[in-house]
Amino acid sequence: MTSARSLHVGLAAVVAVTAVGFFSGVRGTDQGVAALRGDSPPPAASVEARSYADMRERAHGPNAGMYEGAFARLEAAHDGLYAPVEQSEADRDAALDRRATRRAYDGAPPTIPHRIEQLGAPDCLSCHESGLRVANLTAPRMSHRRYESCTQCHVVGDDPRPLAATPPAPDNSFAGLASPRRGARAYEGAPPTIPHPTLMRSECASCHGVHGALGMRSTHPYRQSCTQCHAPSAELDQRAPTPLSAWPPPSAGADRP
């Protein structure tokens, strides 16, 4: 008698659990179909799935849009493209000396003079893509095209959170190039040549535009084609210069009668 009663209780429990599961599943299916048909809004707890590319370009979460345009509102007024530029040789020397303190040698990637989160290129581009000035601080424009790993070349100069103890520098006889001073001119009043390599320095406005340091700023930043007048140096760019005696090239004069 006892075993039969236990069997009946067990079967009743199984039937009850099965019924609850069946009706819960049916109800959930109906809600899902209704949501797909647009009959009712999706549950409030659902989250839209996004691709990784979409997550990089768009802001999400409770702070989405909070910082949009923040740098534009903070940016201090700067001289326009046509504002006169008054600078001296002392200003140039001071700018070059200050520039040298953030480089191991001329042409080396400059160090980062502030803390960073190292979350990706968009964090750096918010200030350095076009350059801006906030109060008395200037974020120069990038001198090269966009790359996705800024910290592959640029490291924090003095990070208060070092990952490991910095070992002492080994003794060596390496001596880097000093910052160039002036480009050569073909004649008095001619546009000076570019006194440094142009690799990774395709954006002249990075140093010589309206956000450039006093002493290195161009007096005519409104002109858009710098190399139309200022010629690069074949020697500094490590290109074999063609002597004028070789002009015109043999291929150009081969078809002449």
PDB file of C-alpha atoms in Angstrom:
ATOM      1  CA  MET A   1       0.000   0.000   0.000  1.00  0.00           C
ATOM      2  CA  THR A   2       2.754   2.436   0.919  1.00  0.00           C
ATOM      3  CA  SER A   3       4.797   1.759  -2.228  1.00  0.00           C
ATOM      4  CA  ALA A   4       1.704   2.197  -4.436  1.00  0.00           C
ATOM      5  CA  ARG A   5       0.870   5.525  -2.776  1.00  0.00           C
ATOM      6  CA  SER A   6       4.443   6.719  -3.249  1.00  0.00           C
ATOM      7  CA  LEU A   7       4.273   5.728  -6.897  1.00  0.00           C
ATOM      8  CA  HIS A   8       1.073   7.752  -7.381  1.00  0.00           C
ATOM      9  CA  VAL A   9       2.593  10.803  -5.676  1.00  0.00           C
ATOM     10  CA  GLY A  10       5.708  10.573  -7.833  1.00  0.00           C
ATOM     11  CA  LEU A  11       3.688  10.271 -11.043  1.00  0.00           C
ATOM     12  CA  ALA A  12       1.557  13.272 -10.006  1.00  0.00           C
ATOM     13  CA  ALA A  13       4.684  15.336  -9.405  1.00  0.00           C
ATOM     14  CA  VAL A  14       6.093  14.379 -12.811  1.00  0.00           C
ATOM     15  CA  VAL A  15       2.837  15.317 -14.538  1.00  0.00           C
ATOM     16  CA  ALA A  16       2.727  18.674 -12.710  1.00  0.00           C
ATOM     17  CA  VAL A  17       6.294  19.566 -13.639  1.00  0.00           C
ATOM     18  CA  THR A  18       5.686  18.521 -17.252  1.00  0.00           C
ATOM     19  CA  ALA A  19       2.543  20.639 -17.461  1.00  0.00           C
ATOM     20  CA  VAL A  20       4.287  23.707 -16.029  1.00  0.00           C
ATOM     21  CA  GLY A  21       7.162  23.321 -18.485  1.00  0.00           C
ATOM     22  CA  PHE A  22       4.816  22.810 -21.436  1.00  0.00           C
ATOM     23  CA  PHE A  23       2.681  25.881 -20.781  1.00  0.00           C
ATOM     24  CA  SER A  24       5.742  28.047 -19.990  1.00  0.00           C
ATOM     25  CA  GLY A  25       7.306  27.031 -23.283  1.00  0.00           C
ATOM     26  CA  VAL A  26       4.155  27.724 -25.237  1.00  0.00           C
ATOM     27  CA  ARG A  27       3.807  31.138 -23.628  1.00  0.00           C
ATOM     28  CA  GLY A  28       7.420  32.033 -24.372  1.00  0.00           C
ATOM     29  CA  THR A  29       7.052  30.906 -27.985  1.00  0.00           C
ATOM     30  CA  ASP A  30       3.926  33.017 -28.410  1.00  0.00           C
ATOM     31  CA  GLN A  31       5.709  36.080 -27.023  1.00  0.00           C
ATOM     32  CA  GLY A  32       8.672  35.510 -29.291  1.00  0.00           C
ATOM     33  CA  VAL A  33       6.524  35.129 -32.402  1.00  0.00           C
ATOM     34  CA  ALA A  34       4.522  38.220 -31.445  1.00  0.00           C
ATOM     35  CA  ALA A  35       7.707  40.209 -30.978  1.00  0.00           C
ATOM     36  CA  LEU A  36       8.987  39.142 -34.397  1.00  0.00           C
ATOM     37  CA  ARG A  37       5.687  40.145 -35.983  1.00  0.00           C
ATOM     38  CA  GLY A  38       5.753  43.505 -34.228  1.00  0.00           C
ATOM     39  CA  ASP A  39       2.635  42.784 -32.216  1.00  0.00           C
ATOM     40  CA  SER A  40       4.375  43.700 -28.960  1.00  0.00           C
ATOM     41  CA  PRO A  41       7.678  45.339 -27.997  1.00  0.00           C
ATOM     42  CA  PRO A  42      10.588  43.099 -27.061  1.00  0.00           C
ATOM     43  CA  PRO A  43      11.303  42.570 -23.372  1.00  0.00           C
ATOM     44  CA  ALA A  44      13.017  45.527 -21.701  1.00  0.00           C
ATOM     45  CA  ALA A  45      15.972  43.377 -20.629  1.00  0.00           C
ATOM     46  CA  SER A  46      16.931  42.390 -24.197  1.00  0.00           C
ATOM     47  CA  VAL A  47      20.093  43.909 -25.691  1.00  0.00           C
ATOM     48  CA  GLU A  48      20.719  44.439 -29.383  1.00  0.00           C
ATOM     49  CA  ALA A  49      23.620  42.392 -30.713  1.00  0.00           C
ATOM     50  CA  ARG A  50      26.339  44.519 -32.327  1.00  0.00           C
ATOM     51  CA  SER A  51      29.350  43.694 -34.405  1.00  0.00           C
ATOM     52  CA  TYR A  52      32.854  44.485 -33.227  1.00  0.00           C
ATOM     53  CA  ALA A  53      33.245  47.096 -35.966  1.00  0.00           C
ATOM     54  CA  ASP A  54      30.029  48.774 -34.851  1.00  0.00           C
ATOM     55  CA  MET A  55      31.152  48.824 -31.216  1.00  0.00           C
ATOM     56  CA  ARG A  56      34.353  50.650 -32.211  1.00  0.00           C
ATOM     57  CA  GLU A  57      32.536  53.414 -34.074  1.00  0.00           C
ATOM     58  CA  ARG A  58      29.468  53.972 -31.886  1.00  0.00           C
ATOM     59  CA  ALA A  59      29.021  54.926 -28.249  1.00  0.00           C
ATOM     60  CA  HIS A  60      26.811  52.697 -26.113  1.00  0.00           C
ATOM     61  CA  GLY A  61      25.724  52.516 -22.532  1.00  0.00           C
ATOM     62  CA  PRO A  62      24.387  55.083 -20.079  1.00  0.00           C
ATOM     63  CA  ASN A  63      27.094  57.640 -20.980  1.00  0.00           C
ATOM     64  CA  ALA A  64      26.515  57.432 -24.733  1.00  0.00           C
ATOM     65  CA  GLY A  65      26.766  60.849 -26.312  1.00  0.00           C
ATOM     66  CA  MET A  66      27.882  62.557 -23.112  1.00  0.00           C
ATOM     67  CA  TYR A  67      31.300  63.523 -24.489  1.00  0.00           C
ATOM     68  CA  GLU A  68      30.303  64.237 -28.081  1.00  0.00           C
ATOM     69  CA  GLY A  69      31.619  67.653 -28.999  1.00  0.00           C
ATOM     70  CA  ALA A  70      33.254  68.140 -25.585  1.00  0.00           C
ATOM     71  CA  PHE A  71      36.679  68.930 -27.042  1.00  0.00           C
ATOM     72  CA  ALA A  72      35.156  71.298 -29.569  1.00  0.00           C
ATOM     73  CA  ARG A  73      33.516  73.239 -26.731  1.00  0.00           C
ATOM     74  CA  LEU A  74      36.746  73.346 -24.716  1.00  0.00           C
ATOM     75  CA  GLU A  75      39.033  74.280 -27.575  1.00  0.00           C
ATOM     76  CA  ALA A  76      40.569  77.680 -27.137  1.00  0.00           C
ATOM     77  CA  ALA A  77      40.567  80.207 -29.937  1.00  0.00           C
ATOM     78  CA  HIS A  78      43.682  80.191 -32.072  1.00  0.00           C
ATOM     79  CA  ASP A  79      45.080  82.378 -34.795  1.00  0.00           C
ATOM     80  CA  GLY A  80      43.380  81.996 -38.135  1.00  0.00           C
ATOM     81  CA  LEU A  81      45.002  80.934 -41.375  1.00  0.00           C
ATOM     82  CA  TYR A  82      45.565  84.545 -42.437  1.00  0.00           C
ATOM     83  CA  ALA A  83      46.715  85.959 -39.086  1.00  0.00           C
ATOM     84  CA  PRO A  84      50.214  87.506 -39.226  1.00  0.00           C
ATOM     85  CA  VAL A  85      52.912  85.392 -37.582  1.00  0.00           C
ATOM     86  CA  GLU A  86      55.584  87.242 -35.620  1.00  0.00           C
ATOM     87  CA  GLN A  87      58.401  85.014 -34.408  1.00  0.00           C
ATOM     88  CA  SER A  88      62.119  85.279 -33.878  1.00  0.00           C
ATOM     89  CA  GLU A  89      65.155  83.061 -34.153  1.00  0.00           C
ATOM     90  CA  ALA A  90      65.087  82.706 -30.352  1.00  0.00           C
ATOM     91  CA  ASP A  91      61.533  81.355 -30.586  1.00  0.00           C
ATOM     92  CA  ARG A  92      62.700  78.793 -33.113  1.00  0.00           C
ATOM     93  CA  ASP A  93      65.633  77.676 -30.983  1.00  0.00           C
ATOM     94  CA  ALA A  94      63.388  77.317 -27.924  1.00  0.00           C
ATOM     95  CA  ALA A  95      60.839  75.278 -29.903  1.00  0.00           C
ATOM     96  CA  LEU A  96      63.510  72.944 -31.281  1.00  0.00           C
ATOM     97  CA  ASP A  97      65.106  72.479 -27.860  1.00  0.00           C
ATOM     98  CA  ARG A  98      61.733  71.684 -26.304  1.00  0.00           C
ATOM     99  CA  ARG A  99      60.967  69.302 -29.161  1.00  0.00           C
ATOM    100  CA  ALA A 100      64.264  67.464 -28.614  1.00  0.00           C
ATOM    101  CA  THR A 101      63.389  66.637 -24.991  1.00  0.00           C
ATOM    102  CA  ARG A 102      60.640  64.255 -26.193  1.00  0.00           C
ATOM    103  CA  ARG A 103      62.730  62.361 -28.732  1.00  0.00           C
ATOM    104  CA  ALA A 104      65.719  60.061 -28.446  1.00  0.00           C
ATOM    105  CA  TYR A 105      67.016  61.594 -31.681  1.00  0.00           C
ATOM    106  CA  ASP A 106      65.647  63.539 -34.605  1.00  0.00           C
ATOM    107  CA  GLY A 107      63.177  61.339 -36.468  1.00  0.00           C
ATOM    108  CA  ALA A 108      62.403  59.127 -33.474  1.00  0.00           C
ATOM    109  CA  PRO A 109      58.747  58.855 -32.411  1.00  0.00           C
ATOM    110  CA  PRO A 110      58.025  61.465 -29.726  1.00  0.00           C
ATOM    111  CA  THR A 111      57.145  60.237 -26.260  1.00  0.00           C
ATOM    112  CA  ILE A 112      53.708  60.895 -24.771  1.00  0.00           C
ATOM    113  CA  PRO A 113      53.870  63.637 -22.109  1.00  0.00           C
ATOM    114  CA  HIS A 114      50.733  62.532 -20.246  1.00  0.00           C
ATOM    115  CA  ARG A 115      48.993  59.444 -18.927  1.00  0.00           C
ATOM    116  CA  ILE A 116      46.931  57.361 -21.345  1.00  0.00           C
ATOM    117  CA  GLU A 117      44.443  54.529 -21.026  1.00  0.00           C
ATOM    118  CA  GLN A 118      45.838  52.602 -24.030  1.00  0.00           C
ATOM    119  CA  LEU A 119      42.379  51.545 -25.190  1.00  0.00           C
ATOM    120  CA  GLY A 120      43.006  52.183 -28.876  1.00  0.00           C
ATOM    121  CA  ALA A 121      43.617  54.725 -31.602  1.00  0.00           C
ATOM    122  CA  PRO A 122      40.238  56.525 -31.200  1.00  0.00           C
ATOM    123  CA  ASP A 123      41.351  57.819 -27.795  1.00  0.00           C
ATOM    124  CA  CYS A 124      44.437  59.459 -29.329  1.00  0.00           C
ATOM    125  CA  LEU A 125      42.578  60.701 -32.406  1.00  0.00           C
ATOM    126  CA  SER A 126      40.100  62.669 -30.338  1.00  0.00           C
ATOM    127  CA  CYS A 127      42.846  65.281 -29.818  1.00  0.00           C
ATOM    128  CA  HIS A 128      45.554  64.547 -32.374  1.00  0.00           C
ATOM    129  CA  GLU A 129      43.617  63.781 -35.542  1.00  0.00           C
ATOM    130  CA  SER A 130      43.241  67.459 -36.452  1.00  0.00           C
ATOM    131  CA  GLY A 131      45.045  69.109 -33.534  1.00  0.00           C
ATOM    132  CA  LEU A 132      43.546  71.467 -30.971  1.00  0.00           C
ATOM    133  CA  ARG A 133      44.438  73.870 -28.205  1.00  0.00           C
ATOM    134  CA  VAL A 134      42.878  73.805 -24.730  1.00  0.00           C
ATOM    135  CA  ALA A 135      43.906  76.629 -22.365  1.00  0.00           C
ATOM    136  CA  ASN A 136      47.705  76.804 -22.612  1.00  0.00           C
ATOM    137  CA  LEU A 137      48.117  73.218 -23.835  1.00  0.00           C
ATOM    138  CA  THR A 138      48.433  72.277 -27.493  1.00  0.00           C
ATOM    139  CA  ALA A 139      47.780  68.832 -28.969  1.00  0.00           C
ATOM    140  CA  PRO A 140      49.605  68.805 -32.310  1.00  0.00           C
ATOM    141  CA  ARG A 141      48.090  67.204 -35.362  1.00  0.00           C
ATOM    142  CA  MET A 142      49.447  63.811 -36.366  1.00  0.00           C
ATOM    143  CA  SER A 143      52.258  64.106 -38.881  1.00  0.00           C
ATOM    144  CA  HIS A 144      51.321  60.848 -40.604  1.00  0.00           C
ATOM    145  CA  ARG A 145      48.260  58.905 -41.674  1.00  0.00           C
ATOM    146  CA  ARG A 146      46.183  56.967 -39.175  1.00  0.00           C
ATOM    147  CA  TYR A 147      47.525  53.776 -37.658  1.00  0.00           C
ATOM    148  CA  GLU A 148      45.612  51.545 -35.254  1.00  0.00           C
ATOM    149  CA  SER A 149      48.356  50.981 -32.655  1.00  0.00           C
ATOM    150  CA  CYS A 150      49.717  54.339 -31.480  1.00  0.00           C
ATOM    151  CA  THR A 151      51.606  52.842 -28.532  1.00  0.00           C
ATOM    152  CA  GLN A 152      53.580  50.574 -30.835  1.00  0.00           C
ATOM    153  CA  CYS A 153      55.809  53.600 -31.513  1.00  0.00           C
ATOM    154  CA  HIS A 154      54.821  56.238 -28.952  1.00  0.00           C
ATOM    155  CA  VAL A 155      55.419  55.411 -25.283  1.00  0.00           C
ATOM    156  CA  VAL A 156      54.622  57.381 -22.157  1.00  0.00           C
ATOM    157  CA  GLY A 157      57.615  59.427 -21.111  1.00  0.00           C
ATOM    158  CA  ASP A 158      57.069  59.478 -17.336  1.00  0.00           C
ATOM    159  CA  ASP A 159      54.297  57.087 -16.375  1.00  0.00           C
ATOM    160  CA  PRO A 160      53.447  57.115 -12.637  1.00  0.00           C
ATOM    161  CA  ARG A 161      52.194  53.542 -13.072  1.00  0.00           C
ATOM    162  CA  PRO A 162      55.172  51.618 -14.517  1.00  0.00           C
ATOM    163  CA  LEU A 163      54.482  47.988 -15.313  1.00  0.00           C
ATOM    164  CA  ALA A 164      57.976  46.956 -14.235  1.00  0.00           C
ATOM    165  CA  ALA A 165      61.154  48.471 -12.913  1.00  0.00           C
ATOM    166  CA  THR A 166      63.100  50.148 -15.688  1.00  0.00           C
ATOM    167  CA  PRO A 167      66.589  48.646 -16.000  1.00  0.00           C
ATOM    168  CA  PRO A 168      69.529  51.009 -16.366  1.00  0.00           C
ATOM    169  CA  ALA A 169      70.392  51.878 -19.945  1.00  0.00           C
ATOM    170  CA  PRO A 170      73.385  49.929 -21.267  1.00  0.00           C
ATOM    171  CA  ASP A 171      76.533  51.770 -22.184  1.00  0.00           C
ATOM    172  CA  ASN A 172      76.734  52.488 -25.904  1.00  0.00           C
ATOM    173  CA  SER A 173      78.221  54.970 -28.315  1.00  0.00           C
ATOM    174  CA  PHE A 174      74.988  55.698 -30.201  1.00  0.00           C
ATOM    175  CA  ALA A 175      74.527  59.349 -31.068  1.00  0.00           C
ATOM    176  CA  GLY A 176      71.321  60.373 -32.789  1.00  0.00           C
ATOM    177  CA  LEU A 177      70.877  63.196 -35.227  1.00  0.00           C
ATOM    178  CA  ALA A 178      70.175  66.624 -33.832  1.00  0.00           C
ATOM    179  CA  SER A 179      67.128  68.602 -34.890  1.00  0.00           C
ATOM    180  CA  PRO A 180      67.733  70.388 -38.193  1.00  0.00           C
ATOM    181  CA  ARG A 181      67.795  74.152 -38.216  1.00  0.00           C
ATOM    182  CA  ARG A 182      67.261  75.591 -41.672  1.00  0.00           C
ATOM    183  CA  GLY A 183      66.800  74.223 -45.156  1.00  0.00           C
ATOM    184  CA  ALA A 184      69.139  75.228 -47.937  1.00  0.00           C
ATOM    185  CA  ARG A 185      68.041  77.804 -50.520  1.00  0.00           C
ATOM    186  CA  ALA A 186      68.933  77.833 -54.195  1.00  0.00           C
ATOM    187  CA  TYR A 187      69.273  81.599 -54.037  1.00  0.00           C
ATOM    188  CA  GLU A 188      68.348  84.516 -51.798  1.00  0.00           C
ATOM    189  CA  GLY A 189      64.592  84.609 -51.361  1.00  0.00           C
ATOM    190  CA  ALA A 190      64.034  81.109 -52.781  1.00  0.00           C
ATOM    191  CA  PRO A 191      61.803  78.702 -50.794  1.00  0.00           C
ATOM    192  CA  PRO A 192      63.977  76.635 -48.441  1.00  0.00           C
ATOM    193  CA  THR A 193      64.218  72.910 -48.973  1.00  0.00           C
ATOM    194  CA  ILE A 194      62.767  70.551 -46.358  1.00  0.00           C
ATOM    195  CA  PRO A 195      65.642  70.033 -43.874  1.00  0.00           C
ATOM    196  CA  HIS A 196      64.486  66.629 -42.612  1.00  0.00           C
ATOM    197  CA  PRO A 197      63.275  63.280 -43.993  1.00  0.00           C
ATOM    198  CA  THR A 198      59.643  63.224 -45.099  1.00  0.00           C
ATOM    199  CA  LEU A 199      58.904  59.655 -43.981  1.00  0.00           C
ATOM    200  CA  MET A 200      56.033  59.771 -41.451  1.00  0.00           C
ATOM    201  CA  ARG A 201      56.031  63.567 -41.844  1.00  0.00           C
ATOM    202  CA  SER A 202      53.586  63.972 -44.687  1.00  0.00           C
ATOM    203  CA  GLU A 203      51.349  66.363 -42.709  1.00  0.00           C
ATOM    204  CA  CYS A 204      53.379  69.569 -42.613  1.00  0.00           C
ATOM    205  CA  ALA A 205      50.683  71.306 -40.538  1.00  0.00           C
ATOM    206  CA  SER A 206      51.579  69.067 -37.597  1.00  0.00           C
ATOM    207  CA  CYS A 207      54.560  71.301 -36.804  1.00  0.00           C
ATOM    208  CA  HIS A 208      54.114  74.252 -39.123  1.00  0.00           C
ATOM    209  CA  GLY A 209      50.348  74.860 -39.054  1.00  0.00           C
ATOM    210  CA  VAL A 210      48.281  77.166 -36.851  1.00  0.00           C
ATOM    211  CA  HIS A 211      48.787  74.795 -33.898  1.00  0.00           C
ATOM    212  CA  GLY A 212      52.540  74.683 -34.402  1.00  0.00           C
ATOM    213  CA  ALA A 213      54.954  76.053 -31.835  1.00  0.00           C
ATOM    214  CA  LEU A 214      55.989  79.672 -32.175  1.00  0.00           C
ATOM    215  CA  GLY A 215      59.235  79.668 -34.085  1.00  0.00           C
ATOM    216  CA  MET A 216      58.256  76.743 -36.320  1.00  0.00           C
ATOM    217  CA  ARG A 217      54.919  78.069 -37.499  1.00  0.00           C
ATOM    218  CA  SER A 218      54.500  78.824 -41.169  1.00  0.00           C
ATOM    219  CA  THR A 219      53.781  82.396 -42.183  1.00  0.00           C
ATOM    220  CA  HIS A 220      51.404  81.114 -44.883  1.00  0.00           C
ATOM    221  CA  PRO A 221      49.480  78.097 -43.495  1.00  0.00           C
ATOM    222  CA  TYR A 222      46.606  78.802 -45.885  1.00  0.00           C
ATOM    223  CA  ARG A 223      48.555  77.213 -48.746  1.00  0.00           C
ATOM    224  CA  GLN A 224      47.664  73.551 -49.148  1.00  0.00           C
ATOM    225  CA  SER A 225      50.511  72.144 -51.270  1.00  0.00           C
ATOM    226  CA  CYS A 226      53.739  72.660 -49.359  1.00  0.00           C
ATOM    227  CA  THR A 227      55.926  70.583 -51.682  1.00  0.00           C
ATOM    228  CA  GLN A 228      54.903  72.733 -54.637  1.00  0.00           C
ATOM    229  CA  CYS A 229      57.521  75.231 -53.411  1.00  0.00           C
ATOM    230  CA  HIS A 230      59.520  73.403 -50.728  1.00  0.00           C
ATOM    231  CA  ALA A 231      61.402  70.491 -52.251  1.00  0.00           C
ATOM    232  CA  PRO A 232      62.383  67.439 -50.161  1.00  0.00           C
ATOM    233  CA  SER A 233      65.997  66.386 -49.885  1.00  0.00           C
ATOM    234  CA  ALA A 234      66.880  63.244 -51.842  1.00  0.00           C
ATOM    235  CA  GLU A 235      69.846  62.661 -49.538  1.00  0.00           C
ATOM    236  CA  LEU A 236      67.769  62.853 -46.336  1.00  0.00           C
ATOM    237  CA  ASP A 237      65.043  60.672 -47.860  1.00  0.00           C
ATOM    238  CA  GLN A 238      67.765  58.181 -48.849  1.00  0.00           C
ATOM    239  CA  ARG A 239      66.994  58.422 -52.539  1.00  0.00           C
ATOM    240  CA  ALA A 240      69.742  58.497 -55.126  1.00  0.00           C
ATOM    241  CA  PRO A 241      69.682  61.999 -56.598  1.00  0.00           C
ATOM    242  CA  THR A 242      69.723  62.292 -60.386  1.00  0.00           C
ATOM    243  CA  PRO A 243      72.352  64.794 -61.566  1.00  0.00           C
ATOM    244  CA  LEU A 244      71.148  67.551 -63.844  1.00  0.00           C
ATOM    245  CA  SER A 245      73.608  66.345 -66.495  1.00  0.00           C
ATOM    246  CA  ALA A 246      71.490  63.206 -66.879  1.00  0.00           C
ATOM    247  CA  TRP A 247      68.426  65.170 -67.950  1.00  0.00           C
ATOM    248  CA  PRO A 248      66.446  64.468 -69.962  1.00  0.00           C
ATOM    249  CA  PRO A 249      66.394  60.763 -69.020  1.00  0.00           C
ATOM    250  CA  PRO A 250      67.438  58.393 -71.813  1.00  0.00           C
ATOM    251  CA  SER A 251      63.870  57.085 -72.197  1.00  0.00           C
ATOM    252  CA  ALA A 252      62.552  60.611 -72.725  1.00  0.00           C
ATOM    253  CA  GLY A 253      65.076  61.449 -75.451  1.00  0.00           C
ATOM    254  CA  ALA A 254      65.038  58.102 -77.222  1.00  0.00           C
ATOM    255  CA  ASP A 255      62.030  58.987 -79.388  1.00  0.00           C
ATOM    256  CA  ARG A 256      63.400  62.328 -80.489  1.00  0.00           C
ATOM    257  CA  PRO A 257      64.595  62.596 -84.091  1.00  0.00           C
TER     258      PRO A 257
END
